[in-house]
Amino acid sequence: MRDHPRAVATALGVGAGLPATAGAVLAGLPVPLFTCVTLVAVVAAWRRPAVRPVPAALWVLVAFAAWSTVMTVVGPWAFHGTPVLLPRGGVDEQVRAPSPLTYTTSNLAQTVYLLTALVASTFLARTGTATTALRTAAWTGAGGSAVRSTFEAVGIDPLAPVLDTLAVDYSPAGDTRWRGVFAEPSELAAFSMGVSAFAIVTAARTRGTERVAAVALSGVGLCDLLASASGTAVAASAIVGLAAVVVVVARFLASGGRGAPAIALGTLVVVGVAVAAGDRLLGPVRSLVVDKVGSQSFDARSAADAIGLRVAVDSLGFGVGLGSDRSSSFVVTLLATTGVVGLGLFASAVTVLLRSALRAGCGDTPCVPPARSPWSRPPTPGPVVAGLLALLAAKAVSTPDLSTPLLWLLIAGCLGVGRPHGAEHGIRHTDSVTPERPIGTVSG
């Protein structure tokens, strides 16, 4: 493993693509596959003496993890008895009768998940193997979901004994929507949104076989997104679509009109599709929105977010600790569990990540030379930034878990392309190595 970090990255990608699958059982509790593989990454990282300079955003993430850990230890004691939505209690049941805050196994589990995810991101960033993990996760999650859902469509589910081993199936009985290898349709929608954005931008910025693979991945991801038929898919698609239009218009104006033929052609295609199949495309979306608004699920999620905001107030803005509350929105859950400080640190880390990655895309010299294989190549700014923003948009609607593996792989991708801490002082890498081998020493 020391000489082949790509093997660890590939395993991390598989674990990230199968988030509802256990890799081991400790004291009767299933441990996610991604967490188990991260322990291997810890050993590999410990044996690797030469590292890249530490990106500034990583220190903010470390501060966030430290604060979250402290509040997880202190929060349930300081605010004992506060009405919360415990992760294992179920949302529908607890919105009517919230549970009193106390220490649970979820506090320990969520803390471990956060720390191991941060370690995994650091390992991928320092070894330049984030692209390997991202593409492996994307194909595993999107492709695996499509294959499993196809099996389910014909009335069989041979993969269930292998994939559903975390006992976190939140889908109601009789739900015909796709959830693939995930716990519920909204999680599939969030994953597919991030993967689709990553793949679409990759396709727009590559050529040859790499573009073909990216187009295929985006097609699978979009199919999963549509088949999930969740409110998360509709809301996140609207947010991401509007943001994409704004970006295209801004780039068009900033470039002085460059790319006008491509934009005109794309507009004509969209208009043509809308005219030819508008009702068939928008009809299911309208039905989904109408059915969702005012439904029991919509009311429960709205009530869960209201309770989460109340938890933040009752805890005086400090938060009640990881694993102590699970609202619907990622932002609300982060505020309720880690408080104003935790939310601010996480938002600051994401801001620094995006700024560093975008600067790297505007001419900064990469820390490692390009590899022959696109799977080995260090991540490029556009795809990972698009994927991270799309995933965060989906998580802002639903999927409140901080431990979502794809989130941390995209963070690793941004860490890998962002300017390292110390680069502004002229520090650069001089060793000519490929990402499969240890990154060379730093010379000042």
Coordinates of C-alpha atoms in Angstrom, one line a residue:
M1 CA 0.0 0.0 0.0
R2 CA 2.9 2.3 0.6
D3 CA 4.0 2.2 -3.0
H4 CA 0.5 2.0 -4.5
P5 CA -1.7 4.7 -3.0
R6 CA -4.0 4.3 -6.1
A7 CA -5.0 0.9 -4.7
V8 CA -6.2 2.6 -1.5
A9 CA -7.8 5.4 -3.5
T10 CA -9.7 2.9 -5.6
A11 CA -10.9 1.1 -2.4
L12 CA -12.0 4.5 -1.0
G13 CA -13.9 5.1 -4.2
V14 CA -15.7 1.8 -3.9
G15 CA -16.6 2.5 -0.3
A16 CA -17.9 6.0 -1.2
G17 CA -20.0 4.5 -4.0
L18 CA -21.6 2.0 -1.6
P19 CA -22.4 4.1 1.5
A20 CA -25.2 1.8 2.7
T21 CA -22.8 -1.2 2.8
A22 CA -20.9 -2.3 5.9
G23 CA -17.3 -3.3 5.8
A24 CA -17.2 -4.8 9.3
V25 CA -19.2 -5.3 12.5
L26 CA -17.7 -4.1 15.8
A27 CA -19.5 -4.8 19.1
G28 CA -22.7 -5.6 17.1
L29 CA -22.6 -2.3 15.2
P30 CA -22.0 -2.3 11.4
V31 CA -19.2 0.0 10.3
P32 CA -19.4 1.6 6.8
L33 CA -17.1 0.2 4.1
F34 CA -15.7 3.7 3.5
T35 CA -14.7 4.1 7.2
C36 CA -13.0 0.7 7.2
V37 CA -11.0 1.5 4.1
T38 CA -10.0 4.8 5.6
L39 CA -8.2 2.9 8.4
V40 CA -6.0 1.4 5.7
A41 CA -5.4 4.8 4.4
V42 CA -4.3 5.9 7.9
V43 CA -1.6 3.2 7.9
A44 CA -0.5 4.1 4.4
A45 CA -0.3 7.8 5.2
W46 CA 1.6 7.1 8.5
R47 CA 4.3 5.2 6.5
R48 CA 4.6 7.9 3.9
P49 CA 7.2 10.5 5.1
A50 CA 7.2 12.9 2.2
V51 CA 4.1 15.0 1.8
R52 CA 2.8 17.9 -0.2
P53 CA 2.5 21.3 1.5
V54 CA -0.7 21.5 3.5
P55 CA -3.5 23.5 1.8
A56 CA -4.8 26.4 4.0
A57 CA -8.3 25.0 3.8
L58 CA -7.2 21.8 5.5
W59 CA -6.4 23.7 8.6
V60 CA -9.9 25.2 8.7
L61 CA -11.4 21.7 8.3
V62 CA -9.2 20.5 11.1
A63 CA -10.5 23.4 13.3
F64 CA -14.0 22.4 12.3
A65 CA -13.4 18.8 13.2
A66 CA -11.9 19.8 16.6
W67 CA -14.8 22.1 17.5
S68 CA -17.3 19.5 16.4
T69 CA -15.6 16.9 18.6
V70 CA -15.6 19.1 21.6
M71 CA -19.3 20.0 21.3
T72 CA -20.1 16.3 20.8
V73 CA -18.5 15.6 24.1
V74 CA -19.9 18.6 25.9
G75 CA -23.2 19.2 24.2
P76 CA -25.4 16.3 25.4
W77 CA -24.2 17.1 29.0
A78 CA -24.6 20.8 28.8
F79 CA -28.1 20.8 27.2
H80 CA -29.3 17.5 28.5
G81 CA -33.0 16.9 27.9
T82 CA -33.4 19.4 25.1
P83 CA -36.0 18.1 22.6
V84 CA -34.1 16.8 19.5
L85 CA -34.5 14.4 16.6
L86 CA -32.2 11.5 17.3
P87 CA -30.8 9.9 14.1
R88 CA -32.1 6.4 15.1
G89 CA -35.5 7.5 16.2
G90 CA -37.1 8.2 12.8
V91 CA -38.3 11.6 11.6
D92 CA -42.0 11.0 11.2
E93 CA -42.3 9.7 14.8
Q94 CA -40.2 12.3 16.4
V95 CA -41.7 15.4 14.8
R96 CA -44.8 14.6 16.9
A97 CA -42.8 13.8 20.0
P98 CA -39.1 14.8 19.9
S99 CA -36.7 12.8 22.0
P100 CA -34.8 14.2 25.0
L101 CA -31.2 14.9 24.3
T102 CA -28.8 12.4 25.8
Y103 CA -25.6 10.5 24.9
T104 CA -26.1 7.8 22.3
T105 CA -23.9 5.6 20.1
S106 CA -24.6 8.0 17.3
N107 CA -22.4 10.6 19.0
L108 CA -19.4 8.3 18.9
A109 CA -20.3 7.0 15.4
Q110 CA -20.7 10.4 13.8
T111 CA -17.5 11.7 15.4
V112 CA -15.5 8.7 14.0
Y113 CA -17.1 9.1 10.6
L114 CA -16.1 12.8 10.5
L115 CA -12.5 12.2 11.6
T116 CA -12.0 9.3 9.3
A117 CA -13.5 11.2 6.3
L118 CA -11.1 14.0 7.0
V119 CA -8.2 11.6 7.1
A120 CA -9.3 10.1 3.8
S121 CA -9.5 13.5 2.2
T122 CA -6.0 14.4 3.4
F123 CA -4.6 11.1 2.1
L124 CA -6.1 11.6 -1.3
A125 CA -5.0 15.2 -1.5
R126 CA -1.4 14.4 -0.4
T127 CA -1.0 11.5 -2.8
G128 CA -2.7 13.1 -5.8
T129 CA -5.1 10.3 -6.2
A130 CA -8.4 12.1 -5.7
T131 CA -9.3 11.6 -9.4
T132 CA -9.0 7.9 -9.0
A133 CA -11.3 7.8 -6.0
L134 CA -13.8 10.2 -7.5
R135 CA -14.2 8.4 -10.7
T136 CA -14.4 5.0 -9.0
A137 CA -17.0 6.3 -6.6
A138 CA -19.0 7.8 -9.4
W139 CA -19.1 4.7 -11.5
T140 CA -19.7 2.4 -8.5
G141 CA -22.6 4.5 -7.1
A142 CA -24.3 5.5 -10.4
G143 CA -23.6 2.3 -12.3
G144 CA -24.4 0.1 -9.3
S145 CA -27.7 1.9 -8.7
A146 CA -28.7 1.5 -12.3
V147 CA -27.9 -2.2 -12.3
R148 CA -29.7 -2.9 -9.0
S149 CA -32.8 -0.9 -10.0
T150 CA -33.0 -2.8 -13.2
F151 CA -33.0 -6.0 -11.3
E152 CA -35.7 -4.7 -9.0
A153 CA -37.8 -3.7 -12.0
V154 CA -38.1 -7.3 -13.0
G155 CA -38.9 -8.4 -9.4
I156 CA -35.6 -9.6 -8.1
D157 CA -32.9 -8.1 -5.8
P158 CA -29.9 -10.4 -5.6
L159 CA -27.6 -7.7 -4.4
A160 CA -29.6 -6.8 -1.3
P161 CA -27.7 -9.2 1.0
V162 CA -24.4 -7.6 0.0
L163 CA -25.4 -3.9 -0.3
D164 CA -28.0 -3.3 2.4
T165 CA -25.9 -4.3 5.4
L166 CA -26.0 -1.1 7.4
A167 CA -29.7 -1.4 8.3
V168 CA -30.4 2.2 7.2
D169 CA -33.2 1.6 4.6
Y170 CA -35.4 4.7 5.1
S171 CA -37.6 4.0 2.1
P172 CA -41.2 3.2 3.1
A173 CA -42.7 -0.1 2.2
G174 CA -44.0 -0.3 -1.4
D175 CA -42.0 2.7 -2.6
T176 CA -41.3 2.1 -6.3
R177 CA -38.8 4.9 -6.8
W178 CA -35.2 4.1 -7.4
R179 CA -32.8 4.2 -4.5
G180 CA -30.1 2.1 -6.0
V181 CA -27.3 1.3 -3.6
F182 CA -28.3 4.1 -1.2
A183 CA -30.6 4.2 1.8
E184 CA -33.4 6.2 0.2
P185 CA -34.3 8.0 -3.1
S186 CA -33.2 11.4 -1.9
E187 CA -29.7 10.1 -1.2
L188 CA -29.5 8.7 -4.7
A189 CA -30.7 12.0 -6.0
A190 CA -28.0 14.0 -4.1
F191 CA -25.3 11.6 -5.2
S192 CA -26.4 11.7 -8.8
M193 CA -26.6 15.5 -8.8
G194 CA -23.0 15.7 -7.7
V195 CA -21.8 13.0 -10.1
S196 CA -23.7 14.4 -13.1
A197 CA -22.3 17.9 -12.6
F198 CA -18.8 16.5 -12.2
A199 CA -19.2 14.4 -15.4
I200 CA -20.8 17.1 -17.5
V201 CA -18.1 19.6 -16.8
T202 CA -15.5 16.9 -17.4
A203 CA -17.0 16.2 -20.8
A204 CA -17.0 19.8 -21.7
R205 CA -13.3 20.1 -20.9
T206 CA -11.8 16.9 -22.3
R207 CA -11.5 15.1 -25.6
G208 CA -11.4 11.6 -27.1
T209 CA -12.1 8.6 -25.0
E210 CA -12.1 10.6 -21.8
R211 CA -15.0 12.7 -23.1
V212 CA -16.9 9.6 -24.2
A213 CA -16.5 8.1 -20.7
A214 CA -17.6 11.4 -19.1
V215 CA -20.7 11.6 -21.4
A216 CA -21.6 8.0 -20.5
L217 CA -21.2 8.7 -16.8
S218 CA -23.4 11.9 -17.0
G219 CA -26.0 9.9 -18.8
V220 CA -26.1 7.2 -16.1
G221 CA -26.1 9.9 -13.4
L222 CA -29.0 11.8 -15.0
C223 CA -31.0 8.6 -15.4
D224 CA -30.6 7.8 -11.7
L225 CA -31.5 11.4 -10.9
L226 CA -34.8 11.2 -12.8
A227 CA -35.7 7.7 -11.6
S228 CA -35.2 8.7 -8.0
A229 CA -38.4 10.8 -8.5
S230 CA -37.6 12.7 -5.3
G231 CA -38.3 16.3 -4.2
T232 CA -34.5 16.6 -3.7
A233 CA -33.9 15.9 -7.4
V234 CA -36.4 18.6 -8.5
A235 CA -35.3 21.3 -6.1
A236 CA -31.6 20.7 -6.5
S237 CA -31.9 20.5 -10.3
A238 CA -33.6 23.9 -10.3
I239 CA -30.9 25.4 -8.2
V240 CA -28.0 23.9 -10.2
G241 CA -29.7 24.7 -13.5
L242 CA -30.2 28.3 -12.6
A243 CA -26.6 28.6 -11.4
A244 CA -25.3 27.0 -14.6
V245 CA -27.2 29.5 -16.7
V246 CA -25.8 32.4 -14.7
V247 CA -22.2 31.0 -15.1
V248 CA -22.6 30.5 -18.8
V249 CA -23.9 34.0 -19.3
A250 CA -21.2 35.5 -17.1
R251 CA -18.4 33.7 -18.9
F252 CA -19.9 34.7 -22.3
L253 CA -19.9 38.4 -21.3
A254 CA -16.5 38.2 -19.7
S255 CA -15.0 36.6 -22.8
G256 CA -16.4 39.3 -25.1
G257 CA -18.9 37.0 -26.8
R258 CA -16.5 34.1 -27.5
G259 CA -18.4 30.8 -28.0
A260 CA -21.5 32.4 -29.3
P261 CA -22.2 29.7 -31.9
A262 CA -22.0 26.9 -29.3
I263 CA -24.3 28.8 -27.0
A264 CA -26.8 29.6 -29.8
L265 CA -26.8 25.9 -30.9
G266 CA -27.3 24.8 -27.3
T267 CA -30.2 27.2 -26.9
L268 CA -31.8 26.0 -30.1
V269 CA -31.5 22.4 -28.9
V270 CA -33.1 23.1 -25.5
V271 CA -35.9 25.1 -27.2
G272 CA -36.5 22.3 -29.7
V273 CA -36.7 19.6 -27.0
A274 CA -39.0 21.8 -24.9
V275 CA -41.4 22.3 -27.9
A276 CA -41.3 18.7 -29.0
A277 CA -41.6 17.0 -25.6
G278 CA -42.3 19.7 -23.2
D279 CA -45.5 18.2 -21.7
R280 CA -43.9 14.7 -21.4
L281 CA -40.9 16.1 -19.7
L282 CA -42.6 18.6 -17.4
G283 CA -45.7 16.6 -16.7
P284 CA -44.0 14.2 -14.3
V285 CA -42.1 17.1 -12.7
R286 CA -45.4 19.0 -12.1
S287 CA -47.0 15.8 -10.7
L288 CA -44.1 15.2 -8.4
V289 CA -44.2 18.8 -7.1
V290 CA -47.9 18.8 -6.6
D291 CA -47.8 15.4 -4.8
K292 CA -44.8 16.4 -2.7
V293 CA -46.1 19.8 -1.5
G294 CA -48.5 19.2 1.4
S295 CA -47.7 15.5 1.6
Q296 CA -46.8 13.8 4.9
S297 CA -43.1 13.6 3.9
F298 CA -43.0 17.3 3.0
D299 CA -44.7 18.3 6.3
A300 CA -42.4 16.0 8.3
R301 CA -39.2 17.4 6.7
S302 CA -40.4 21.0 7.2
A303 CA -41.2 20.3 10.8
A304 CA -37.8 18.6 11.2
D305 CA -36.0 21.7 10.0
A306 CA -38.1 23.9 12.4
I307 CA -37.2 21.6 15.3
G308 CA -33.5 21.8 14.2
L309 CA -33.6 25.6 14.3
R310 CA -35.2 25.4 17.7
V311 CA -32.4 23.1 18.9
A312 CA -29.8 25.7 17.8
V313 CA -31.6 28.4 19.8
D314 CA -32.0 26.2 22.9
S315 CA -28.3 25.4 22.8
L316 CA -27.5 29.1 22.7
G317 CA -25.9 28.7 19.3
F318 CA -23.3 26.2 20.5
G319 CA -24.9 23.1 19.1
V320 CA -25.7 19.8 20.8
G321 CA -23.0 17.7 19.2
L322 CA -22.7 15.4 16.2
G323 CA -25.2 12.6 16.1
S324 CA -27.5 14.4 18.5
D325 CA -30.0 15.8 16.0
R326 CA -30.9 14.9 12.4
S327 CA -33.1 17.5 10.6
S328 CA -33.9 17.4 6.9
S329 CA -31.5 20.1 5.6
F330 CA -27.8 19.7 5.8
V331 CA -27.4 23.4 6.8
V332 CA -30.0 23.2 9.6
T333 CA -28.5 19.9 10.9
L334 CA -25.0 21.4 10.9
L335 CA -26.2 24.5 12.8
A336 CA -28.1 22.4 15.4
T337 CA -25.2 20.0 16.0
T338 CA -22.1 22.1 15.7
G339 CA -23.6 25.6 16.3
V340 CA -22.8 28.9 14.8
V341 CA -19.1 28.4 15.1
G342 CA -19.2 25.0 13.4
L343 CA -21.3 26.2 10.6
G344 CA -19.1 29.2 10.1
L345 CA -15.9 27.1 10.1
F346 CA -17.4 24.7 7.6
A347 CA -18.6 27.5 5.3
S348 CA -15.2 29.2 5.6
A349 CA -13.4 25.9 4.6
V350 CA -15.7 25.5 1.6
T351 CA -15.1 29.1 0.6
V352 CA -11.3 28.8 0.8
L353 CA -11.5 25.5 -1.1
L354 CA -13.5 26.9 -3.9
R355 CA -11.4 30.1 -4.1
S356 CA -8.1 28.1 -4.1
A357 CA -9.4 25.7 -6.7
L358 CA -10.7 28.4 -9.0
R359 CA -7.4 30.3 -8.7
A360 CA -5.6 27.1 -9.7
G361 CA -7.8 26.9 -12.8
C362 CA -6.7 30.4 -13.8
G363 CA -3.0 29.7 -14.4
D364 CA -1.4 28.4 -11.2
T365 CA 1.2 25.7 -11.8
P366 CA 0.0 22.3 -10.7
C367 CA 1.9 20.6 -7.9
V368 CA 2.3 17.4 -9.9
P369 CA 2.8 16.8 -13.7
P370 CA 0.0 15.3 -15.7
A371 CA -0.2 11.5 -15.7
R372 CA -0.7 9.3 -18.7
S373 CA -4.0 7.9 -17.5
P374 CA -6.9 10.2 -16.9
W375 CA -7.8 8.1 -13.8
S376 CA -4.3 8.9 -12.4
R377 CA -4.3 12.6 -13.3
P378 CA -4.6 15.1 -10.5
P379 CA -8.1 16.6 -10.4
T380 CA -8.9 19.7 -12.5
P381 CA -10.7 22.6 -10.9
G382 CA -13.9 22.9 -13.1
P383 CA -15.3 19.4 -12.5
V384 CA -14.6 19.1 -8.8
V385 CA -15.9 22.6 -8.1
A386 CA -19.1 21.9 -10.1
G387 CA -19.6 18.5 -8.4
L388 CA -19.1 20.0 -4.9
L389 CA -21.5 22.9 -5.4
A390 CA -24.1 20.6 -6.9
L391 CA -23.9 18.1 -4.1
L392 CA -24.1 20.9 -1.5
A393 CA -27.1 22.3 -3.2
A394 CA -28.8 18.9 -3.0
K395 CA -27.8 18.5 0.6
A396 CA -29.2 21.9 1.5
V397 CA -32.6 20.5 0.5
S398 CA -32.2 17.0 2.1
T399 CA -29.6 14.4 3.0
P400 CA -28.3 16.0 6.2
D401 CA -25.4 13.7 6.9
L402 CA -22.0 15.2 7.4
S403 CA -20.4 11.8 6.7
T404 CA -21.5 11.6 3.1
P405 CA -18.4 10.0 1.5
L406 CA -18.8 11.8 -1.9
L407 CA -18.7 15.1 -0.1
W408 CA -15.3 14.3 1.3
L409 CA -13.9 13.0 -2.0
L410 CA -14.9 16.2 -3.7
I411 CA -13.3 18.1 -0.9
A412 CA -10.2 16.1 -1.5
G413 CA -10.4 17.0 -5.1
C414 CA -10.5 20.7 -4.3
L415 CA -7.6 20.2 -1.9
G416 CA -5.6 18.6 -4.6
V417 CA -6.1 21.4 -7.1
G418 CA -6.0 24.3 -4.8
R419 CA -2.9 26.3 -4.1
P420 CA -1.0 24.7 -1.2
H421 CA -0.3 26.6 2.0
G422 CA 3.1 28.3 1.4
A423 CA 2.8 28.5 -2.4
E424 CA 2.4 32.2 -2.1
H425 CA 5.9 32.3 -0.7
G426 CA 7.4 30.6 -3.7
I427 CA 7.4 27.0 -2.4
R428 CA 7.1 24.6 -5.3
H429 CA 7.7 20.9 -6.1
T430 CA 10.6 19.9 -8.1
D431 CA 10.4 16.1 -8.1
S432 CA 9.1 14.5 -11.3
V433 CA 6.8 11.8 -10.1
T434 CA 3.5 10.3 -11.0
P435 CA 0.6 10.3 -8.5
E436 CA 1.0 6.6 -8.0
R437 CA 4.2 7.2 -6.1
P438 CA 5.0 9.3 -3.1
I439 CA 4.9 13.0 -3.7
G440 CA 8.4 14.4 -3.6
T441 CA 10.0 16.6 -1.0
V442 CA 9.3 20.3 -0.8
S443 CA 12.1 22.7 -1.5
G444 CA 11.8 26.3 -0.4

